[in-house]
Coordinates of C-alpha atoms and ligand atoms in Angstrom, one line a residue:
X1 CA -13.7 13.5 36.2
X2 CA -13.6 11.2 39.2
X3 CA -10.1 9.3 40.2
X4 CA -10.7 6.4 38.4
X5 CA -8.1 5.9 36.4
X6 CA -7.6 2.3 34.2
X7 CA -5.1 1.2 31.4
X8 CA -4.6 -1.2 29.2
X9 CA -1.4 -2.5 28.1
X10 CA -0.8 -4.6 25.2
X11 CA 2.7 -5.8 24.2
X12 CA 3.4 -5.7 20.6
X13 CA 4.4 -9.0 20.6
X14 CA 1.7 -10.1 18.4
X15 CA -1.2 -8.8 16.0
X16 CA -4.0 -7.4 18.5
X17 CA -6.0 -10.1 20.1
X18 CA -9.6 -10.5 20.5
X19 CA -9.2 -11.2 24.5
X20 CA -6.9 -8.0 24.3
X21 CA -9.6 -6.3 22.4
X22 CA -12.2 -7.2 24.9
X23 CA -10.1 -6.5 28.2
X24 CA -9.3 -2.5 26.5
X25 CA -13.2 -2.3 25.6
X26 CA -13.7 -3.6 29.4
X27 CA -11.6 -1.1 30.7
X28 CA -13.2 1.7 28.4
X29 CA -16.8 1.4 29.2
X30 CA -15.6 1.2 32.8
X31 CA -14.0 4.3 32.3
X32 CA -16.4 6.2 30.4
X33 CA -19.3 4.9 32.6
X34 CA -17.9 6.0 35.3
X35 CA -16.5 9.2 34.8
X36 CA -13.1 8.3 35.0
X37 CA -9.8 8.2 32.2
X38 CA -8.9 5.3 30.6
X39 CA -5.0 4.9 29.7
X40 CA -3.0 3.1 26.9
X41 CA 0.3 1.9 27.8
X42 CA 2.1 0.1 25.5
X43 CA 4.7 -2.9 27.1
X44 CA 7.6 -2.9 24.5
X45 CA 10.3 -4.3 26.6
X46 CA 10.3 -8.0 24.7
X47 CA 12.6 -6.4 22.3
X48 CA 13.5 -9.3 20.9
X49 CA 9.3 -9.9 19.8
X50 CA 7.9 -6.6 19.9
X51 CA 7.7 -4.8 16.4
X52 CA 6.1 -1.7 15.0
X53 CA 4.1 -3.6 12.5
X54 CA 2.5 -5.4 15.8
X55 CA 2.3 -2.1 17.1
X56 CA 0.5 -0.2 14.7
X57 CA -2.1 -3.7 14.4
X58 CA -2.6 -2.9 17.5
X59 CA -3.4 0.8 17.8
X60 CA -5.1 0.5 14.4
X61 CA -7.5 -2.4 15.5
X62 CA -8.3 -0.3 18.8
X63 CA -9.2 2.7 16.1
X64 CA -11.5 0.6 14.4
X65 CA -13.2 -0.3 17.2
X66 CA -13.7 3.0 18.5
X67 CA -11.9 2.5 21.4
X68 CA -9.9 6.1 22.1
X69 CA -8.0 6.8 25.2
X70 CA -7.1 9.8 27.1
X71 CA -3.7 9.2 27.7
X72 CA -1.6 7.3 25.5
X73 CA 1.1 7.1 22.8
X74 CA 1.6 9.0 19.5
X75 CA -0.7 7.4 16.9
X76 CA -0.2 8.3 13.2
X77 CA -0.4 12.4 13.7
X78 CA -1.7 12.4 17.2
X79 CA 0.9 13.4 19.6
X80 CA 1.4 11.3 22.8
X81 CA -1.4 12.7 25.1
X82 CA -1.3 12.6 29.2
X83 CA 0.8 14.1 32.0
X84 CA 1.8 10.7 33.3
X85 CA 4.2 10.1 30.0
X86 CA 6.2 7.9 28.2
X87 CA 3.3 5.8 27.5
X88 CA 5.6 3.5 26.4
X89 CA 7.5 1.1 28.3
X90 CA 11.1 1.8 26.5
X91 CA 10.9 5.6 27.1
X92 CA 10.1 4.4 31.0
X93 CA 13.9 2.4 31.5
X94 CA 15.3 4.9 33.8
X95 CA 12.3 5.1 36.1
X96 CA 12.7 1.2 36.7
X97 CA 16.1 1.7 37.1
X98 CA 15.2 4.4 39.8
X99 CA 12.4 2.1 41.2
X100 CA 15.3 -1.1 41.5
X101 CA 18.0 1.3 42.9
X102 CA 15.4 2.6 45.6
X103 CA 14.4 -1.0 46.8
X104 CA 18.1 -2.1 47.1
X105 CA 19.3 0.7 49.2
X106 CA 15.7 -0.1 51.6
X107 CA 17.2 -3.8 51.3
X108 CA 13.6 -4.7 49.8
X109 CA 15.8 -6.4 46.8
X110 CA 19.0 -7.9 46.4
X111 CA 21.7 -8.9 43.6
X112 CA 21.6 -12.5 43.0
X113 CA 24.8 -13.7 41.5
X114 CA 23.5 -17.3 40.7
X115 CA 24.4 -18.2 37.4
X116 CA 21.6 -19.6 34.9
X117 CA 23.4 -23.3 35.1
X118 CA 23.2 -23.0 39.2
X119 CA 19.1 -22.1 39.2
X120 CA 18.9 -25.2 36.0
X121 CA 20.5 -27.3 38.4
X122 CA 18.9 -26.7 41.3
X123 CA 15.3 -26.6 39.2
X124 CA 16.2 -30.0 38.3
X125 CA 16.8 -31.2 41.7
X126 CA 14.0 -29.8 43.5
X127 CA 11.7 -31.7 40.9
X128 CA 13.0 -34.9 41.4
X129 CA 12.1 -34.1 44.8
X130 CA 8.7 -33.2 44.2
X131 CA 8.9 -29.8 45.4
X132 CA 7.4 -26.4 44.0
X133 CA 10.1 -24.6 41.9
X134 CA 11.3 -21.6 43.7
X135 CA 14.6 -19.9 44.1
X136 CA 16.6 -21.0 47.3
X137 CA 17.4 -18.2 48.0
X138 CA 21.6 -18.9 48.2
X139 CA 22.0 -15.1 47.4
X140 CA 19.4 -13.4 49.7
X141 CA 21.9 -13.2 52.9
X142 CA 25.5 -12.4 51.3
X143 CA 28.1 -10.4 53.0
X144 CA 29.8 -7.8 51.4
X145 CA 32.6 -10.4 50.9
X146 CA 30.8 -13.1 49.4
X147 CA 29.4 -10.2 47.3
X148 CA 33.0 -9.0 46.5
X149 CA 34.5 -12.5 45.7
X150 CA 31.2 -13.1 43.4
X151 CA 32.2 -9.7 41.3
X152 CA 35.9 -10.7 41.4
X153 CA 34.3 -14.2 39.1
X154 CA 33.3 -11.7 36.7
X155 CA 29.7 -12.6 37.7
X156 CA 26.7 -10.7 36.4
X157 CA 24.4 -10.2 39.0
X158 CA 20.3 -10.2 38.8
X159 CA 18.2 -8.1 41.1
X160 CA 15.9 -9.6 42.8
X161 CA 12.6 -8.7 45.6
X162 CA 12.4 -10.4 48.4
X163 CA 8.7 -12.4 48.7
X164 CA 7.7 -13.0 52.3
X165 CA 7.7 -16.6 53.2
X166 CA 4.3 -18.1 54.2
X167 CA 2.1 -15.0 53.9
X168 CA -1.5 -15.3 52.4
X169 CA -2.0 -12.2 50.3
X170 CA -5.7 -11.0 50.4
X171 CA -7.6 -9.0 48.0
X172 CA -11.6 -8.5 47.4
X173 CA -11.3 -9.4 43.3
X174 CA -14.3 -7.4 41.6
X175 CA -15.2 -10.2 39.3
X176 CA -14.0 -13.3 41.2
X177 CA -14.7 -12.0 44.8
X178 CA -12.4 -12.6 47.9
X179 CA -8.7 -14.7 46.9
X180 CA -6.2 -15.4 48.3
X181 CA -2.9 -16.9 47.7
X182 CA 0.2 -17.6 49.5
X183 CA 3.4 -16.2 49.0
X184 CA 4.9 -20.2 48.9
X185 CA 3.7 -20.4 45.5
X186 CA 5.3 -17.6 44.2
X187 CA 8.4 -19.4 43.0
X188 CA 10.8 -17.2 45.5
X189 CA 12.5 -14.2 45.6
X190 CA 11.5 -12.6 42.2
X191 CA 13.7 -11.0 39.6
X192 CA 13.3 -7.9 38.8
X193 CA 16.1 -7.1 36.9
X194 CA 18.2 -9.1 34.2
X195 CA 21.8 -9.2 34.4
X196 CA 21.7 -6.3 31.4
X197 CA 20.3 -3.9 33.9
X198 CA 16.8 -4.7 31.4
X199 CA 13.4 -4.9 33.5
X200 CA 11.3 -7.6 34.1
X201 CA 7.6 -7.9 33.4
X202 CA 5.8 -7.7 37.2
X203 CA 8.7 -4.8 37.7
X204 CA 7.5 -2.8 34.7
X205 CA 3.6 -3.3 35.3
X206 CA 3.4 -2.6 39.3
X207 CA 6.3 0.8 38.7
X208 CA 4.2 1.9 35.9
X209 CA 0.4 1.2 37.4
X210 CA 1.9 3.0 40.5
X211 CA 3.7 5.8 38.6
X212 CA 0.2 6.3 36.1
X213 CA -1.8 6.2 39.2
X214 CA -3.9 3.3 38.1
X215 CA -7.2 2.9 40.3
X216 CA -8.2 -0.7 39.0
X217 CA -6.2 -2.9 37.6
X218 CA -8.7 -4.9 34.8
X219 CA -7.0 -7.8 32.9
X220 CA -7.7 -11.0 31.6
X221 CA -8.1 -13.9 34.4
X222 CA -4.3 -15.6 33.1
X223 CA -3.0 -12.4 35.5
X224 CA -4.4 -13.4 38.6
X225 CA -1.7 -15.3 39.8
X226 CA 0.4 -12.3 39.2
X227 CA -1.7 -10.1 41.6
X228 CA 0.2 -11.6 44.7
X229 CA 3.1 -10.2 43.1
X230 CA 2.4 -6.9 41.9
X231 CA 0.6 -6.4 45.5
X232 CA 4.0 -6.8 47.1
X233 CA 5.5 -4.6 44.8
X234 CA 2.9 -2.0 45.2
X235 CA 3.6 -2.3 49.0
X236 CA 7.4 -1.8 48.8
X237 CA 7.1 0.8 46.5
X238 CA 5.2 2.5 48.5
X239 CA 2.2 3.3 46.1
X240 CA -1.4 2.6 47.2
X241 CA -2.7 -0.8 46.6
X242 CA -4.9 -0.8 43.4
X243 CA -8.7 -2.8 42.5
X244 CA -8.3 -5.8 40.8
X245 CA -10.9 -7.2 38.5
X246 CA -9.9 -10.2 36.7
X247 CA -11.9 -11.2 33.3
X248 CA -13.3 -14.4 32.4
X249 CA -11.0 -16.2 29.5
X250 CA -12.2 -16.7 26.1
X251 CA -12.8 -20.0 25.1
X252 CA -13.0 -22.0 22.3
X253 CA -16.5 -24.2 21.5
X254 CA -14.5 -27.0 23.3
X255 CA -14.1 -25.2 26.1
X256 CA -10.4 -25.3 26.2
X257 CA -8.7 -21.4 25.9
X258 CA -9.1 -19.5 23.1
X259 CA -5.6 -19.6 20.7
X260 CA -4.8 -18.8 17.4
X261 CA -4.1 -22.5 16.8
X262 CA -7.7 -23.7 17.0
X263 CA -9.5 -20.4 16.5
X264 CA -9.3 -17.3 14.4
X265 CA -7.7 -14.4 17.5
X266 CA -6.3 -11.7 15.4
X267 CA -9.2 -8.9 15.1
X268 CA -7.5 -7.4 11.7
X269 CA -9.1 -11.1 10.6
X270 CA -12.6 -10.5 11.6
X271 CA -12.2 -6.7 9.9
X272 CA -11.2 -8.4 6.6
X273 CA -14.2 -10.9 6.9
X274 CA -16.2 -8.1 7.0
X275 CA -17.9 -7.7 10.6
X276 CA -18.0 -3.9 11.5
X277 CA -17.0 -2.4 14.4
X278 CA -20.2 -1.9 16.0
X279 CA -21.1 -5.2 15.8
X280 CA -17.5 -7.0 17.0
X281 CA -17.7 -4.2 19.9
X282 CA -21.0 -5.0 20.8
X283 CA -20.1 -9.1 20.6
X284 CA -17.5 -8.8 22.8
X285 CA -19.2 -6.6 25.4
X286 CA -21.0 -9.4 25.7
X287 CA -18.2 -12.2 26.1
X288 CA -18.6 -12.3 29.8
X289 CA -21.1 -9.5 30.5
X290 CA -24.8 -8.8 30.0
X291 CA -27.0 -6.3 30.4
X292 CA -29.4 -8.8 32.6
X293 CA -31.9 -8.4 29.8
X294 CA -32.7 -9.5 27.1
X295 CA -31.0 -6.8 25.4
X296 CA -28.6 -8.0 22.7
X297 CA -28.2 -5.1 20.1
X298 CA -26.5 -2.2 22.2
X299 CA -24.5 0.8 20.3
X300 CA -21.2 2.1 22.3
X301 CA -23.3 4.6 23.8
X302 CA -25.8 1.8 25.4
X303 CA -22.6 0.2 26.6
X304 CA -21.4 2.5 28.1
X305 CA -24.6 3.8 30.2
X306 CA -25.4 -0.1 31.6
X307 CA -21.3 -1.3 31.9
X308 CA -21.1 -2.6 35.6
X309 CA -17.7 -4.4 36.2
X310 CA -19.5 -6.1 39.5
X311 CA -22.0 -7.7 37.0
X312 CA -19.3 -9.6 35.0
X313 CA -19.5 -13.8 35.2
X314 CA -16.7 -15.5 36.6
X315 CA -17.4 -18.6 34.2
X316 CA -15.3 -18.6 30.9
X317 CA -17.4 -17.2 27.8
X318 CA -17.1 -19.4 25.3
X319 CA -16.3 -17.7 21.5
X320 CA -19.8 -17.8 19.6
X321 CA -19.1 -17.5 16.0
X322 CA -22.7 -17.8 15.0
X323 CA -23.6 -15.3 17.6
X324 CA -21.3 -12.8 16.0
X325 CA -22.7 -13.1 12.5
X326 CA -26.5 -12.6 13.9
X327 CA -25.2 -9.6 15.8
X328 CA -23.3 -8.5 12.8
X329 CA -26.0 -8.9 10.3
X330 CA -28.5 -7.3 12.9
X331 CA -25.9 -3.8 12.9
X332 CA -25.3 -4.0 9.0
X333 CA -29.2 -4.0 8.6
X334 CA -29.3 -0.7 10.2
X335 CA -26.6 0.9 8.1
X336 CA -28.0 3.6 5.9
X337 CA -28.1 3.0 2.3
X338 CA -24.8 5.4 1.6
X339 CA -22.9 3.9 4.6
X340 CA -23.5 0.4 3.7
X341 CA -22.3 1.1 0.0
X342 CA -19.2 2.6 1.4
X343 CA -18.2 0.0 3.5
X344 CA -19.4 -2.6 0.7
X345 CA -16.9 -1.2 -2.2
X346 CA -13.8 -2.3 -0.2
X347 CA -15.1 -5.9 -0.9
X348 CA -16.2 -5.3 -4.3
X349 CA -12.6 -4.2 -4.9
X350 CA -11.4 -7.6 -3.4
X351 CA -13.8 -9.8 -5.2
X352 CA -12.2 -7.8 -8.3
X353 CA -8.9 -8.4 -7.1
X354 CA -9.5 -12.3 -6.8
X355 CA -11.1 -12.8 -10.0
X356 CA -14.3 -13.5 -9.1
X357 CA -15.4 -10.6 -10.8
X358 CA -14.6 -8.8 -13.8
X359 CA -16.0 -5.1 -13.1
X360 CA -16.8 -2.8 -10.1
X361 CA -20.6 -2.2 -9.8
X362 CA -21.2 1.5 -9.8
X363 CA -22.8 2.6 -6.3
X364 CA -26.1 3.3 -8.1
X365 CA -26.1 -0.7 -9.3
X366 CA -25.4 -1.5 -5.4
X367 CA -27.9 1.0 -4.3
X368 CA -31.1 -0.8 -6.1
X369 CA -29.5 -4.4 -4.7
X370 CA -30.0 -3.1 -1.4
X371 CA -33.6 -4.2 -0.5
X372 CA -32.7 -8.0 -1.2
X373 CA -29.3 -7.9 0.0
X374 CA -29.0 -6.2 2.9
X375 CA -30.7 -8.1 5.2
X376 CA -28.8 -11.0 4.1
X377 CA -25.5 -10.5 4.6
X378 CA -24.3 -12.1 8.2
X379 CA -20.6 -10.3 6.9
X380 CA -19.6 -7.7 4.0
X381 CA -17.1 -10.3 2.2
X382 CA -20.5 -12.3 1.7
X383 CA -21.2 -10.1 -0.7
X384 CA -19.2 -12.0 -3.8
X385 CA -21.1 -14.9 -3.2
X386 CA -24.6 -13.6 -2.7
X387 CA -24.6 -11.2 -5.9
X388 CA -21.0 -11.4 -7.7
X389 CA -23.0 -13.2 -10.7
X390 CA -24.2 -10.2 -11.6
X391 CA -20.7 -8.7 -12.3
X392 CA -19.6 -11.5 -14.2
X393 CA -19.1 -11.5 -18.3
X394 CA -19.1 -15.5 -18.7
X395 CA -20.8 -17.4 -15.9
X396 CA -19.2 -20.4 -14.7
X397 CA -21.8 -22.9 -14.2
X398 CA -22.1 -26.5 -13.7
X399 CA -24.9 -28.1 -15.9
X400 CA -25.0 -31.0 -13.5
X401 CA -25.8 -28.3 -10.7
X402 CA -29.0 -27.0 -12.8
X403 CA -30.7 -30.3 -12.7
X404 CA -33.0 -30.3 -9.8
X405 CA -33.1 -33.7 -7.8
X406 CA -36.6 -35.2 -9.4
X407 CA -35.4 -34.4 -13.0
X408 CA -33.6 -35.2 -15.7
X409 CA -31.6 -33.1 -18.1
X410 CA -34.0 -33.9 -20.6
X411 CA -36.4 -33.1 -18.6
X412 CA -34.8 -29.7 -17.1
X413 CA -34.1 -28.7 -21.0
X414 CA -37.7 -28.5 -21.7
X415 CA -38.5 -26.5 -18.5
X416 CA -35.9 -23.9 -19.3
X417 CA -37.2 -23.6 -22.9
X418 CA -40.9 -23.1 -21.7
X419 CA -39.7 -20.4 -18.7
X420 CA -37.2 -19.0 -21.5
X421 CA -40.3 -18.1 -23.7
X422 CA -42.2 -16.7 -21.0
X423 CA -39.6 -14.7 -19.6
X424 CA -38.9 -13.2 -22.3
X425 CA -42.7 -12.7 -23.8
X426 CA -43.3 -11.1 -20.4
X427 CA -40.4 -9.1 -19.6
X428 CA -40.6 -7.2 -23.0
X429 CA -43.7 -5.4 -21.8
X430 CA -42.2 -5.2 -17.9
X431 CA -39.1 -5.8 -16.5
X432 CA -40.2 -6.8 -12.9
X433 CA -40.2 -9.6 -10.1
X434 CA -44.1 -9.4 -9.9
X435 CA -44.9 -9.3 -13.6
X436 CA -42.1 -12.1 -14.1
X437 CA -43.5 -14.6 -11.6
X438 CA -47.4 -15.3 -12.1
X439 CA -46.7 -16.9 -15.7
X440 CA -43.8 -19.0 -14.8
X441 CA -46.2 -20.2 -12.1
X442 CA -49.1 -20.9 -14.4
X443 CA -46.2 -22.8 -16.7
X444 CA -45.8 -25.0 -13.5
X445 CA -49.5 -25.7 -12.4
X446 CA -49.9 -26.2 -16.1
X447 CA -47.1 -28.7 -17.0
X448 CA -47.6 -30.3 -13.2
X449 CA -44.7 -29.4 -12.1
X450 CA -43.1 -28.0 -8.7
X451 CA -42.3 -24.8 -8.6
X452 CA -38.9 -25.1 -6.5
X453 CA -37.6 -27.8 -9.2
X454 CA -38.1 -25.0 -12.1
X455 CA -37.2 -22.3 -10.3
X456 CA -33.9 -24.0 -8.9
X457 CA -33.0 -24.6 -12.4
X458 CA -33.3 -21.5 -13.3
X459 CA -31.8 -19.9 -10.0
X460 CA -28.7 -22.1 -11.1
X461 CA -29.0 -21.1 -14.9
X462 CA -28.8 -17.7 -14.3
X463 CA -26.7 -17.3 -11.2
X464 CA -24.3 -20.1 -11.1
X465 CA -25.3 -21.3 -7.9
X466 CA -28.2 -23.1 -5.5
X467 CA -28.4 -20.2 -3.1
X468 CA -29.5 -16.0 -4.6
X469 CA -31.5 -13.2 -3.2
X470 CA -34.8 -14.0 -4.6
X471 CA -35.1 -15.2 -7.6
X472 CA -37.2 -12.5 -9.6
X473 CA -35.2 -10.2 -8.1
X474 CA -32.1 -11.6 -9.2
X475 CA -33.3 -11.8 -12.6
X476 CA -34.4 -8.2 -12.7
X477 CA -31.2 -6.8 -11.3
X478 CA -29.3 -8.9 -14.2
X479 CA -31.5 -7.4 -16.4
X480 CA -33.7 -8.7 -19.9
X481 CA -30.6 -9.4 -22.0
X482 CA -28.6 -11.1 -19.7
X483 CA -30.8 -13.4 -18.2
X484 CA -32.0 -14.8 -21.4
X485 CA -28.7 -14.9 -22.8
X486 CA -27.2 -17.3 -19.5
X487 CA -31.3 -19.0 -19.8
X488 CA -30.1 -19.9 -23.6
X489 CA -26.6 -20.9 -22.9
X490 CA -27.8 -23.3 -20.0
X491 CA -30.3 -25.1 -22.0
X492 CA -27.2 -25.3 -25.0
X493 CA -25.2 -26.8 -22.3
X494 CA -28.1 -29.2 -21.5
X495 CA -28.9 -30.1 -24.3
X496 CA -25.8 -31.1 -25.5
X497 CA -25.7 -33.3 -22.4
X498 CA -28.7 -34.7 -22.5
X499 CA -28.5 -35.6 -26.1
X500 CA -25.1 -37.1 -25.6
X501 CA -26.0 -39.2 -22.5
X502 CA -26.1 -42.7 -22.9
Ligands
LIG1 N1 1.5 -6.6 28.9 C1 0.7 -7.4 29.7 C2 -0.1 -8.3 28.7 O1 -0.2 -8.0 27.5 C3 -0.3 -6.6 30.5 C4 -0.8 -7.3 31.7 C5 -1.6 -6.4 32.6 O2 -2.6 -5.9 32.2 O3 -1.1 -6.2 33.7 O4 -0.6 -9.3 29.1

C-alpha cells in the first residue's frame, strides 16, 4: 500500500450519474493502479434532497459496475469498513462543529449577523453597479459590543472564513496543468456555517478530505473553481495541501454539458437498456482517457494496469451513444454461452411482462439461438425485437409490410404459395437453413425473380417484421409447423387483399 489515498463522494441527491460514475471509476483505477486505497464518502447533508432510495441507486449502480472500495459505508450486509469513519457526512456533524469552533477561537472565521434581506439587498446593489457579488464584509471587524447588541436583536448569526483579499492561489492541476485564480473572485468571506449550526458544502469536503487523509482530490472539472477554496481551508486547518486533478465534463453531441434534460444520465437507465457492466465501465474509461492505442476493448484488469491520471484530455468528451453500443456488443459477444442466457432471461421476463410475448423460452431454446443472435445484439433488451416472434402464439403482422417494393400483392401471393410448397416438400426430409435455401433459390432464378423481394416477403410472413437473424435460420428455430402455418395465414391475408383491391 502506498499513501495514496482518493475518494469519491456522491450526494444522494439524485439517482447515480454517469459523470459520477466515471469520476469513482477515475478515482478507482487510480487507486488500484497505483497501489493506493480508494474511499467512498457519502455527502448527505442536503437533508432536504438527499434520500435513501438515491442512496442505495447509488451504491447499487457502483456494485454493478464493479467498483468496490476500501473504506466506505454499510452497504446491504457489509458493515462500514475504514478506520477513518463515519463515512457518512451526517455521522461527521460534530467534527465540523469542532473544525468551525477551532477556526473562531484562531479568529480564521467569524459570526456574521447579516440577515438574508441585508446580503439580498446589498447583492442587488452591487449588480446595478456592475460589480462581482461578494460579501462586504460589514461583519468581519465587530466589537464585542456590536456583537452583543446584534445577539440582544435576537439575530442568528452565520460563521463565516475569512478569504484573503487579492491573493492568486496556485496549484499544478494534474489534468489541466498550472491555475490559478484569485481570491477576488471568490465572492468574500465564505460561510461555513448556517445559522442552524448545519455545515456548508466546501466546510464539509476540505474537514473531511483532511480528516480521511485524502492524497488527490479527483473530481469532475465543475469543482475547479472550488479548489481556491478548499486550498484555504486546507491551510487554516492546518492539514497538508492535497493533488488536484480535475476531469474533463461530459458532453452532450451538441457540445453543451451533459444533463438529464437533453440526454439519458442515470446509469440504472443504461442497466435496464441492457449494456453490461463491463462494457459501460470500459465506455467510460474512455470518456476522457485513452490508452494511446488503438486499444478499445479493455477488461477492469487492462484498466487498471495502463490508468495514468497525467494522460487524461483536458478537452470535454463528448457522450457517444453509438460508441457504447459497439463496445457493448463487442463484450456481450465474448459472454459465454451460460452467462449470456443468464443475463438474457431478465429481458425475456420483461418482454413477457409487456406483452410482447406470451411464454418464457426455456434456456435450451435460447441456447441453439445463440450463433445468430449473439453477435447481434448492440444491448440485451434488443432481444424482443430481434427474436420475440418466435415466442409469440398469433403473430401480428401487417400484410401491407410483406409486399416487397417491386411487387404486388397479387404478385407476393403467388410467391408465397410457390416458397410455401417448397418449404414444406423440403423440410419434411430436413429441417435445416442449408437444405431450406438452394430450392427457394432455384424457385427464384426459375420464376425470374430477386431473391431479396421473396425472401423479404417471407422474412415478413413469418417474423412480423423487415429486420431477423437470418432468414433460414429464423425459419428453423420456429420450426416446420410454425412457419408454414404463419406462410399460410400470410398468403390468406393476401389474398383476401389482393382479391378485394380495386
Ligand atoms: N458531493 C460533491 C459532489 O457530488 C463532491 C465534490 C467533490 O468531489 O469534492 O459534487
Amino acid at each position: 500500500m502506498t499513501d495514496i489515498r482518493v475518494r469519491i463522494a456522491p450526494s444522494p441527491t439524485g439517482p447515480l450519474h454517469l459523470g459520477t460514475a466515471r469520476t469513482a471509476l477515475f478515482n478507482f483505477l487510480f487507486a488500484r493502479h497505483t497501489g493506493g486505497t480508494f474511499i467512498f464518502r457519502l455527502e448527505d447533508t442536503d437533508q432536504a434532497r438527499s434520500t435513501e432510495a438515491y442512496e442505495l441507486d447509488i451504491l447499487n449502480g457502483m456494485h454493478w459496475l464493479g467498483i468496490r472500495w476500501d473504506e466506505g459505508p454499510a452497504v446491504g450486509d457489509e458493515p462500514e469498513r475504514g478506520d477513518h469513519g463515519p463515512y457518512r457526512q451526517m455521522a461527521r456533524m460534530a467534527s465540523y462543529t469542532e473544525a468551525a469552533n477551532r477556526l473562531l477561537a484562531e479568529d480564521k472565521a467569524y459570526r456574521c449577523y447579516c440577515s438574508p434581506e441585508e446580503l439580498e439587498a446589498e447583492r442587488k446593489l452591487q449588480e446595478a453597479a456592475h460589480q462581482n457579488v461578494r460579501y462586504n464584509g460589514r461583519c468581519a471587524k465587530l466589537t464585542g459590543a456590536e456583537r452583543a447588541a446584534f445577539e440582544a436583536e435576537g439575530r442568528k448569526p452565520v460563521v463565516r472564513f475569512r478569504i484573503p483579499a487579492s491573493r492568486a492561489i496556485a496549484f499544478d492541476d494534474i489534468v489541466r496543468g498550472h491555475v490559478e485564480i484569485d481570491t477576488n473572485a471568490l465572492g468574500g468571506d465564505l460561510v461555513i456555517l448556517r445559522s442552524d449550526g448545519t455545515p456548508l458544502y466546501h466546510f464539509t469536503v476540505a474537514v473531511d478530505d483532511a480528516a480521511m487523509k485524502i492524497s488527490h482530490v479527483i473530481r469532475g472539472e465543475d469543482h475547479l473553481s472550488n479548489t481556491p477554496k478548499h486550498i484555504l481551508l486546507f491551510e487554516a486547518l492546518g492539514a497538508p495541501i492535497p493533488q488536484f486533478g480535475h476531469l474533463p465534463l461530459i458532453l452532450n453531441p451538441d457540445r453543451t454539458k451533459m444533463s438529464k434534460r437533453k440526454s439519458q444520465t442515470a446509469v440504472d437507465a443504461y442497466k435496464a437498456e441492457g449494456f453490461i457492466p463491463e462494457a459501460f465501465v470500459n465506455y467510460l474509461a474512455l470518456l476522457g482517457w485513452s490508452t494511446g492505442t488503438e486499444e478499445e476493448i479493455l477488461s477492469q484488469a487492462e484498466l487498471i494496469e495502463r490508468f495514468d491520471l497525467s494522460k487524461v484530455n483536458r478537452a470535454g468528451a463528448v457522450f457517444d451513444r453509438e460508441r457504447l453500443e459497439w463496445i457493448n456488443g463487442q463484450w456481450i459477444r465474448r459472454l459465454s454461452a451460460d452467462d449470456l442466457i443468464a443475463r438474457l432471461r431478465p429481458f425475456f421476463e420483461v418482454e413477457l411482462a409487456a406483452g410482447r410475448i406470451d411464454w418464457l423460452p426455456t434456456d435450451d431454446e435460447i441456447r441453439v439461438l445463440l450463433p445468430v443472435v449473439q453477435e447481434r445484439l448492440p444491448r440485451l433488451s434488443a432481444v424482443g425485437e430481434l427474436i420475440g416472434f418466435l415466442f409469440v402464439r398469433d403473430l401480428e403482422m401487417d400484410p401491407a409490410l410483406i409486399v416487397p417494393k417491386r411487387w404486388d400483392a397479387a404478385t407476393t401471393v403467388v410467391g408465397l404459395t410457390a416458397a410455401r410448397q417448397l418449404i414444406a416438400e423440403t423440410g419434411k426430409a430436413a429441417w435445416d437453413a442449408h437444405q431450406l435455401e438452394a430450392p427457394l433459390r432455384r424457385l427464384v432464378e426459375d420464376r425470374g425473380w430477386k431473391a431479396g423481394d421473396l425472401f423479404m416477403a417471407i422474412r415478413v410472413a413469418v417474423t412480423g417484421r423487415t429486420a431477423t437473424p437470418p432468414l433460414f435460420d429464423t425459419m428453423v428455430a420456429l420450426g416446420y409447423e410454425r412457419t408454414l402455418a404463419r406462410l399460410d395465414r400470410a398468403i390468406e391475408k393476401l389474398g383476401a387483399q389482393a382479391t378485394t383491391a380495386p
